[in-house]
PDB file of C-alpha atoms in Angstrom:
ATOM      1  CA  ASP A   1       0.003   0.139  -0.022  1.00 67.00           C
ATOM      2  CA  GLN A   2       2.069   2.962  -1.378  1.00 82.00           C
ATOM      3  CA  GLN A   3       0.459   6.135   0.190  1.00 93.00           C
ATOM      4  CA  VAL A   4       3.335   8.296  -1.157  1.00 96.00           C
ATOM      5  CA  LYS A   5       4.127   7.923  -4.803  1.00 95.00           C
ATOM      6  CA  GLN A   6       6.700   9.469  -6.967  1.00 96.00           C
ATOM      7  CA  ASN A   7       5.871   8.516 -10.620  1.00 92.00           C
ATOM      8  CA  SER A   8       9.096   9.708 -12.239  1.00 95.00           C
ATOM      9  CA  PRO A   9      11.941   7.528 -11.594  1.00 95.00           C
ATOM     10  CA  SER A  10      14.440   9.746 -13.196  1.00 96.00           C
ATOM     11  CA  LEU A  11      14.682  13.480 -14.492  1.00 97.00           C
ATOM     12  CA  SER A  12      17.384  15.183 -16.510  1.00 97.00           C
ATOM     13  CA  VAL A  13      17.882  18.795 -16.449  1.00 98.00           C
ATOM     14  CA  GLN A  14      20.278  21.400 -17.785  1.00 98.00           C
ATOM     15  CA  GLU A  15      22.347  23.332 -15.480  1.00 97.00           C
ATOM     16  CA  GLY A  16      20.782  26.691 -14.534  1.00 97.00           C
ATOM     17  CA  ARG A  17      17.345  25.463 -15.557  1.00 98.00           C
ATOM     18  CA  ILE A  18      14.613  24.599 -13.163  1.00 98.00           C
ATOM     19  CA  SER A  19      14.200  21.082 -11.914  1.00 98.00           C
ATOM     20  CA  ILE A  20      10.581  20.098 -10.876  1.00 98.00           C
ATOM     21  CA  LEU A  21       9.987  16.952  -8.834  1.00 98.00           C
ATOM     22  CA  ASN A  22       6.741  15.744  -8.037  1.00 98.00           C
ATOM     23  CA  CYS A  23       5.208  13.564  -5.347  1.00 97.00           C
ATOM     24  CA  ASP A  24       1.450  12.376  -4.778  1.00 97.00           C
ATOM     25  CA  TYR A  25      -0.050  11.028  -1.633  1.00 97.00           C
ATOM     26  CA  THR A  26      -3.209   9.113  -0.907  1.00 96.00           C
ATOM     27  CA  ASN A  27      -3.893   9.768   2.746  1.00 94.00           C
ATOM     28  CA  SER A  28      -5.599  12.927   3.499  1.00 94.00           C
ATOM     29  CA  MET A  29      -4.670  12.987   7.215  1.00 93.00           C
ATOM     30  CA  PHE A  30      -1.002  13.554   6.012  1.00 94.00           C
ATOM     31  CA  ASP A  31      -0.213  17.093   7.552  1.00 92.00           C
ATOM     32  CA  TYR A  32       3.503  17.207   7.401  1.00 93.00           C
ATOM     33  CA  PHE A  33       5.617  16.548   4.187  1.00 94.00           C
ATOM     34  CA  LEU A  34       9.442  16.533   3.756  1.00 94.00           C
ATOM     35  CA  TRP A  35      11.875  16.266   0.956  1.00 96.00           C
ATOM     36  CA  TYR A  36      15.143  14.457   1.381  1.00 95.00           C
ATOM     37  CA  LYS A  37      18.317  14.208  -0.982  1.00 96.00           C
ATOM     38  CA  LYS A  38      20.246  11.047  -1.014  1.00 94.00           C
ATOM     39  CA  TYR A  39      23.725  10.622  -2.433  1.00 92.00           C
ATOM     40  CA  PRO A  40      25.141   7.080  -3.065  1.00 87.00           C
ATOM     41  CA  ALA A  41      26.679   5.443   0.028  1.00 82.00           C
ATOM     42  CA  GLU A  42      25.088   8.151   2.343  1.00 88.00           C
ATOM     43  CA  GLY A  43      21.880   8.400   4.339  1.00 91.00           C
ATOM     44  CA  PRO A  44      19.175  10.520   3.162  1.00 92.00           C
ATOM     45  CA  THR A  45      19.756  14.260   3.969  1.00 93.00           C
ATOM     46  CA  PHE A  46      16.721  16.574   5.054  1.00 92.00           C
ATOM     47  CA  LEU A  47      16.204  19.206   2.505  1.00 95.00           C
ATOM     48  CA  ILE A  48      13.012  21.263   2.998  1.00 94.00           C
ATOM     49  CA  SER A  49       9.649  20.657   4.798  1.00 93.00           C
ATOM     50  CA  ILE A  50       6.013  21.999   4.653  1.00 94.00           C
ATOM     51  CA  SER A  51       3.189  21.649   6.903  1.00 92.00           C
ATOM     52  CA  SER A  52      -0.328  21.428   5.639  1.00 93.00           C
ATOM     53  CA  ILE A  53      -1.202  24.843   6.911  1.00 94.00           C
ATOM     54  CA  LYS A  54       1.029  26.388   4.266  1.00 94.00           C
ATOM     55  CA  ASP A  55       0.870  25.713   0.698  1.00 95.00           C
ATOM     56  CA  LYS A  56       4.481  26.989  -0.146  1.00 97.00           C
ATOM     57  CA  ASN A  57       7.796  27.097   1.724  1.00 96.00           C
ATOM     58  CA  GLU A  58      10.990  28.430   0.284  1.00 97.00           C
ATOM     59  CA  ASP A  59      14.656  27.914   1.292  1.00 95.00           C
ATOM     60  CA  GLY A  60      17.197  29.353  -0.978  1.00 97.00           C
ATOM     61  CA  ARG A  61      17.060  27.633  -4.360  1.00 97.00           C
ATOM     62  CA  PHE A  62      14.466  25.011  -3.131  1.00 98.00           C
ATOM     63  CA  THR A  63      10.799  25.602  -2.913  1.00 98.00           C
ATOM     64  CA  VAL A  64       8.057  23.257  -2.054  1.00 98.00           C
ATOM     65  CA  PHE A  65       4.600  23.651  -3.141  1.00 98.00           C
ATOM     66  CA  LEU A  66       1.673  21.716  -1.527  1.00 97.00           C
ATOM     67  CA  ASN A  67      -1.691  21.366  -3.242  1.00 97.00           C
ATOM     68  CA  LYS A  68      -3.845  19.654  -0.610  1.00 95.00           C
ATOM     69  CA  SER A  69      -7.002  19.433  -2.588  1.00 96.00           C
ATOM     70  CA  ALA A  70      -4.869  17.405  -5.271  1.00 97.00           C
ATOM     71  CA  LYS A  71      -2.924  15.641  -2.793  1.00 97.00           C
ATOM     72  CA  HIS A  72       0.039  16.719  -4.576  1.00 97.00           C
ATOM     73  CA  LEU A  73       3.371  18.376  -3.694  1.00 97.00           C
ATOM     74  CA  SER A  74       6.293  19.366  -5.633  1.00 98.00           C
ATOM     75  CA  LEU A  75       9.991  20.438  -5.252  1.00 98.00           C
ATOM     76  CA  HIS A  76      11.423  23.171  -7.471  1.00 98.00           C
ATOM     77  CA  ILE A  77      15.207  23.796  -7.694  1.00 98.00           C
ATOM     78  CA  VAL A  78      16.173  26.979  -9.250  1.00 97.00           C
ATOM     79  CA  PRO A  79      18.763  27.350 -10.740  1.00 97.00           C
ATOM     80  CA  SER A  80      19.888  23.522 -10.850  1.00 98.00           C
ATOM     81  CA  GLN A  81      23.563  22.856 -10.204  1.00 97.00           C
ATOM     82  CA  PRO A  82      25.405  19.733 -10.964  1.00 96.00           C
ATOM     83  CA  GLY A  83      25.779  19.281  -7.174  1.00 95.00           C
ATOM     84  CA  ASP A  84      22.058  18.668  -6.953  1.00 97.00           C
ATOM     85  CA  SER A  85      22.424  15.484  -8.928  1.00 97.00           C
ATOM     86  CA  ALA A  86      21.164  12.788  -6.388  1.00 97.00           C
ATOM     87  CA  VAL A  87      17.959  10.755  -5.591  1.00 96.00           C
ATOM     88  CA  TYR A  88      15.262  12.760  -3.917  1.00 98.00           C
ATOM     89  CA  PHE A  89      12.666  11.267  -1.685  1.00 97.00           C
ATOM     90  CA  CYS A  90       9.426  12.743  -0.586  1.00 96.00           C
ATOM     91  CA  ALA A  91       8.071  11.912   2.827  1.00 94.00           C
ATOM     92  CA  ALA A  92       4.587  12.443   4.627  1.00 94.00           C
ATOM     93  CA  SER A  93       3.442  11.971   8.062  1.00 91.00           C
ATOM     94  CA  VAL A  94       0.576  12.718  10.389  1.00 88.00           C
ATOM     95  CA  THR A  95       1.859  15.115  13.184  1.00 79.00           C
ATOM     96  CA  GLY A  96       5.421  14.063  12.626  1.00 73.00           C
ATOM     97  CA  ASN A  97       4.792  10.479  13.702  1.00 75.00           C
ATOM     98  CA  GLN A  98       5.632   7.444  11.221  1.00 84.00           C
ATOM     99  CA  PHE A  99       6.894   8.814   8.083  1.00 89.00           C
ATOM    100  CA  TYR A 100       5.877   7.243   4.656  1.00 92.00           C
ATOM    101  CA  PHE A 101       8.333   7.655   1.774  1.00 95.00           C
ATOM    102  CA  GLY A 102       8.115   7.703  -1.965  1.00 96.00           C
ATOM    103  CA  THR A 103      10.302   5.518  -4.211  1.00 95.00           C
ATOM    104  CA  GLY A 104      12.495   8.400  -5.160  1.00 96.00           C
ATOM    105  CA  THR A 105      13.374  10.489  -8.346  1.00 97.00           C
ATOM    106  CA  SER A 106      16.944  10.241  -9.498  1.00 97.00           C
ATOM    107  CA  LEU A 107      17.897  13.876 -10.661  1.00 98.00           C
ATOM    108  CA  THR A 108      20.825  14.517 -13.186  1.00 98.00           C
ATOM    109  CA  VAL A 109      21.735  18.000 -13.674  1.00 98.00           C
ATOM    110  CA  ILE A 110      23.602  18.201 -16.925  1.00 97.00           C
ATOM    111  CA  PRO A 111      26.645  20.673 -16.950  1.00 95.00           C
TER     112      PRO A 111
ATOM    113  CA  ASP B   1      29.499  16.319  16.039  1.00 66.00           C
ATOM    114  CA  ALA B   2      29.685  12.757  14.512  1.00 74.00           C
ATOM    115  CA  GLY B   3      26.163  12.737  13.573  1.00 92.00           C
ATOM    116  CA  VAL B   4      24.236   9.470  13.236  1.00 95.00           C
ATOM    117  CA  THR B   5      26.614   6.489  13.274  1.00 96.00           C
ATOM    118  CA  GLN B   6      25.829   2.946  12.397  1.00 97.00           C
ATOM    119  CA  SER B   7      27.628  -0.446  12.605  1.00 96.00           C
ATOM    120  CA  PRO B   8      28.473  -2.448  10.729  1.00 97.00           C
ATOM    121  CA  THR B   9      28.690  -0.838   7.239  1.00 96.00           C
ATOM    122  CA  HIS B  10      28.181  -4.196   5.491  1.00 96.00           C
ATOM    123  CA  LEU B  11      27.049  -7.515   6.432  1.00 95.00           C
ATOM    124  CA  ILE B  12      26.538 -10.968   4.732  1.00 97.00           C
ATOM    125  CA  LYS B  13      24.317 -13.580   6.674  1.00 97.00           C
ATOM    126  CA  THR B  14      22.727 -16.825   5.449  1.00 97.00           C
ATOM    127  CA  ARG B  15      18.988 -17.704   5.444  1.00 97.00           C
ATOM    128  CA  GLY B  16      17.841 -18.591   9.024  1.00 97.00           C
ATOM    129  CA  GLN B  17      20.459 -16.713  10.935  1.00 97.00           C
ATOM    130  CA  GLN B  18      20.077 -13.787  13.207  1.00 98.00           C
ATOM    131  CA  VAL B  19      21.645 -10.205  12.860  1.00 98.00           C
ATOM    132  CA  THR B  20      22.048  -7.272  15.113  1.00 98.00           C
ATOM    133  CA  LEU B  21      22.523  -3.710  13.733  1.00 98.00           C
ATOM    134  CA  ARG B  22      23.758  -0.910  15.859  1.00 98.00           C
ATOM    135  CA  CYS B  23      22.954   2.923  15.856  1.00 98.00           C
ATOM    136  CA  SER B  24      24.365   5.833  17.771  1.00 97.00           C
ATOM    137  CA  PRO B  25      22.226   8.977  17.523  1.00 96.00           C
ATOM    138  CA  LYS B  26      23.287  12.498  16.880  1.00 95.00           C
ATOM    139  CA  SER B  27      24.367  14.263  20.053  1.00 94.00           C
ATOM    140  CA  GLY B  28      21.049  15.769  21.656  1.00 91.00           C
ATOM    141  CA  HIS B  29      18.697  13.319  20.074  1.00 92.00           C
ATOM    142  CA  ASP B  30      16.805  11.031  22.018  1.00 92.00           C
ATOM    143  CA  THR B  31      14.404   9.372  19.562  1.00 92.00           C
ATOM    144  CA  VAL B  32      15.635   6.600  17.134  1.00 94.00           C
ATOM    145  CA  SER B  33      13.825   5.187  14.108  1.00 93.00           C
ATOM    146  CA  TRP B  34      14.746   2.271  12.057  1.00 96.00           C
ATOM    147  CA  TYR B  35      14.025   2.041   8.195  1.00 96.00           C
ATOM    148  CA  GLN B  36      14.314  -0.642   5.620  1.00 97.00           C
ATOM    149  CA  GLN B  37      15.220   0.469   2.256  1.00 95.00           C
ATOM    150  CA  ALA B  38      15.003  -2.155  -0.552  1.00 93.00           C
ATOM    151  CA  LEU B  39      16.504  -1.707  -3.926  1.00 90.00           C
ATOM    152  CA  GLY B  40      14.822   0.829  -5.933  1.00 87.00           C
ATOM    153  CA  GLN B  41      12.443   1.555  -3.086  1.00 91.00           C
ATOM    154  CA  GLY B  42      12.039   4.499  -0.597  1.00 92.00           C
ATOM    155  CA  PRO B  43      12.725   3.827   3.060  1.00 94.00           C
ATOM    156  CA  GLN B  44      10.035   2.029   5.000  1.00 95.00           C
ATOM    157  CA  PHE B  45       9.356   2.493   8.627  1.00 94.00           C
ATOM    158  CA  ILE B  46      10.067  -0.333  10.867  1.00 96.00           C
ATOM    159  CA  PHE B  47       9.796   0.963  14.356  1.00 94.00           C
ATOM    160  CA  GLN B  48      10.720   4.117  16.599  1.00 93.00           C
ATOM    161  CA  TYR B  49      12.176   4.031  19.980  1.00 94.00           C
ATOM    162  CA  TYR B  50      11.625   6.809  22.679  1.00 91.00           C
ATOM    163  CA  GLU B  51      12.527   6.668  26.258  1.00 91.00           C
ATOM    164  CA  GLU B  52      13.716   2.992  25.715  1.00 93.00           C
ATOM    165  CA  GLU B  53      10.370   1.893  24.694  1.00 93.00           C
ATOM    166  CA  GLU B  54       9.011   0.982  21.136  1.00 93.00           C
ATOM    167  CA  ARG B  55       6.525   3.846  20.450  1.00 90.00           C
ATOM    168  CA  GLN B  56       5.467   3.216  17.034  1.00 89.00           C
ATOM    169  CA  ARG B  57       5.723   0.136  14.636  1.00 93.00           C
ATOM    170  CA  GLY B  58       5.457  -0.105  10.869  1.00 92.00           C
ATOM    171  CA  ASN B  59       3.939  -3.160   9.071  1.00 92.00           C
ATOM    172  CA  PHE B  60       6.952  -5.577   9.806  1.00 96.00           C
ATOM    173  CA  PRO B  61       6.706  -9.029  11.506  1.00 96.00           C
ATOM    174  CA  ASP B  62       7.944  -9.694  14.936  1.00 96.00           C
ATOM    175  CA  ARG B  63      11.214 -11.252  13.539  1.00 97.00           C
ATOM    176  CA  PHE B  64      12.192  -7.533  13.717  1.00 98.00           C
ATOM    177  CA  SER B  65      12.858  -6.422  17.253  1.00 97.00           C
ATOM    178  CA  GLY B  66      14.853  -3.615  18.635  1.00 97.00           C
ATOM    179  CA  HIS B  67      16.050  -2.124  21.861  1.00 96.00           C
ATOM    180  CA  GLN B  68      17.095   1.470  23.002  1.00 97.00           C
ATOM    181  CA  PHE B  69      19.752   1.920  25.721  1.00 97.00           C
ATOM    182  CA  PRO B  70      19.943   4.574  28.370  1.00 96.00           C
ATOM    183  CA  ASN B  71      22.461   6.562  26.372  1.00 95.00           C
ATOM    184  CA  TYR B  72      19.839   6.466  23.457  1.00 96.00           C
ATOM    185  CA  SER B  73      21.675   4.327  21.246  1.00 97.00           C
ATOM    186  CA  SER B  74      19.616   1.625  19.552  1.00 97.00           C
ATOM    187  CA  GLU B  75      19.876  -1.938  18.121  1.00 98.00           C
ATOM    188  CA  LEU B  76      17.835  -3.626  15.389  1.00 98.00           C
ATOM    189  CA  ASN B  77      17.496  -7.395  15.622  1.00 98.00           C
ATOM    190  CA  VAL B  78      16.328  -9.667  12.805  1.00 98.00           C
ATOM    191  CA  ASN B  79      15.647 -13.240  13.425  1.00 97.00           C
ATOM    192  CA  ALA B  80      15.300 -16.146  10.995  1.00 97.00           C
ATOM    193  CA  LEU B  81      16.716 -14.065   8.076  1.00 97.00           C
ATOM    194  CA  LEU B  82      14.893 -14.522   4.589  1.00 97.00           C
ATOM    195  CA  LEU B  83      16.354 -13.549   1.402  1.00 97.00           C
ATOM    196  CA  GLY B  84      13.785 -10.631   1.212  1.00 96.00           C
ATOM    197  CA  ASP B  85      15.461  -9.058   4.331  1.00 97.00           C
ATOM    198  CA  SER B  86      18.350  -8.139   2.026  1.00 97.00           C
ATOM    199  CA  ALA B  87      18.345  -4.292   2.057  1.00 97.00           C
ATOM    200  CA  LEU B  88      19.885  -0.838   3.336  1.00 96.00           C
ATOM    201  CA  TYR B  89      18.819  -0.519   7.017  1.00 97.00           C
ATOM    202  CA  LEU B  90      18.813   3.099   7.970  1.00 97.00           C
ATOM    203  CA  CYS B  91      18.870   4.425  11.572  1.00 96.00           C
ATOM    204  CA  ALA B  92      17.457   8.137  12.016  1.00 94.00           C
ATOM    205  CA  SER B  93      17.526  10.116  15.143  1.00 93.00           C
ATOM    206  CA  SER B  94      15.411  13.274  16.162  1.00 90.00           C
ATOM    207  CA  PRO B  95      15.061  15.492  19.031  1.00 87.00           C
ATOM    208  CA  GLY B  96      11.942  14.714  21.151  1.00 74.00           C
ATOM    209  CA  ARG B  97       9.031  12.354  20.804  1.00 64.00           C
ATOM    210  CA  PHE B  98       8.318  13.039  17.207  1.00 64.00           C
ATOM    211  CA  GLY B  99      10.206  12.413  13.851  1.00 62.00           C
ATOM    212  CA  ALA B 100      10.493  15.833  12.829  1.00 68.00           C
ATOM    213  CA  GLY B 101      14.104  17.000  12.369  1.00 78.00           C
ATOM    214  CA  GLN B 102      15.226  13.331  11.655  1.00 87.00           C
ATOM    215  CA  VAL B 103      18.882  12.929  10.734  1.00 91.00           C
ATOM    216  CA  PHE B 104      19.819   9.737   9.029  1.00 94.00           C
ATOM    217  CA  GLY B 105      22.833   7.603   9.368  1.00 95.00           C
ATOM    218  CA  PRO B 106      24.726   6.129   6.340  1.00 95.00           C
ATOM    219  CA  GLY B 107      23.088   2.709   6.729  1.00 96.00           C
ATOM    220  CA  THR B 108      24.239  -0.883   7.053  1.00 97.00           C
ATOM    221  CA  ARG B 109      23.914  -2.752   3.952  1.00 96.00           C
ATOM    222  CA  LEU B 110      22.762  -6.371   4.768  1.00 97.00           C
ATOM    223  CA  THR B 111      22.834  -9.212   2.249  1.00 97.00           C
ATOM    224  CA  VAL B 112      21.128 -12.540   3.014  1.00 97.00           C
ATOM    225  CA  LEU B 113      22.363 -15.530   0.964  1.00 96.00           C
TER     226      LEU B 113
END
């Protein structure tokens, strides 16, 4: 039962352009969402979060958008840099309890 | 600050054996969560320990058990290993009762032959 889905296994973007990673969820009780970045041989690293009371959160080049009615969130990276190449996971939870992760999207930023 | 540390890095076991994985949380963190990440999948929540008790558990059989020590470090034990238990096991620590602010360790790669 995959409650959090990332339907794009991979994404390639030119350096300097925008990267948009998407995530869908099915549980309407989810109220806290996070994005993690993962490099090979390392654990996931927290990137940015958003609670359900907001529809947008920005942190430097990273912006997360939440559309509760569509049960959809997206991560925008502008401008994309080669160092952003990694696997990105979205995760969702109810009040910060058990986190459900998507299957990840592998982002490649081409110099 | 060493962050979250896990040992061992890699482990090879055979079916039916038992394994123990270890995790030391980030300094100042008292909650430890364990995840299983199979190849090509996202991390799946196994359980969470807080105040030396299992507070939450995901959809994993009783073969998976754990422990948290007074210094907040934790162990994950898996009995009667199956081939399907082969995965990356991630430990994450966080401050306080809930999982917000989780910091992940590098993981232990378990291979069951």
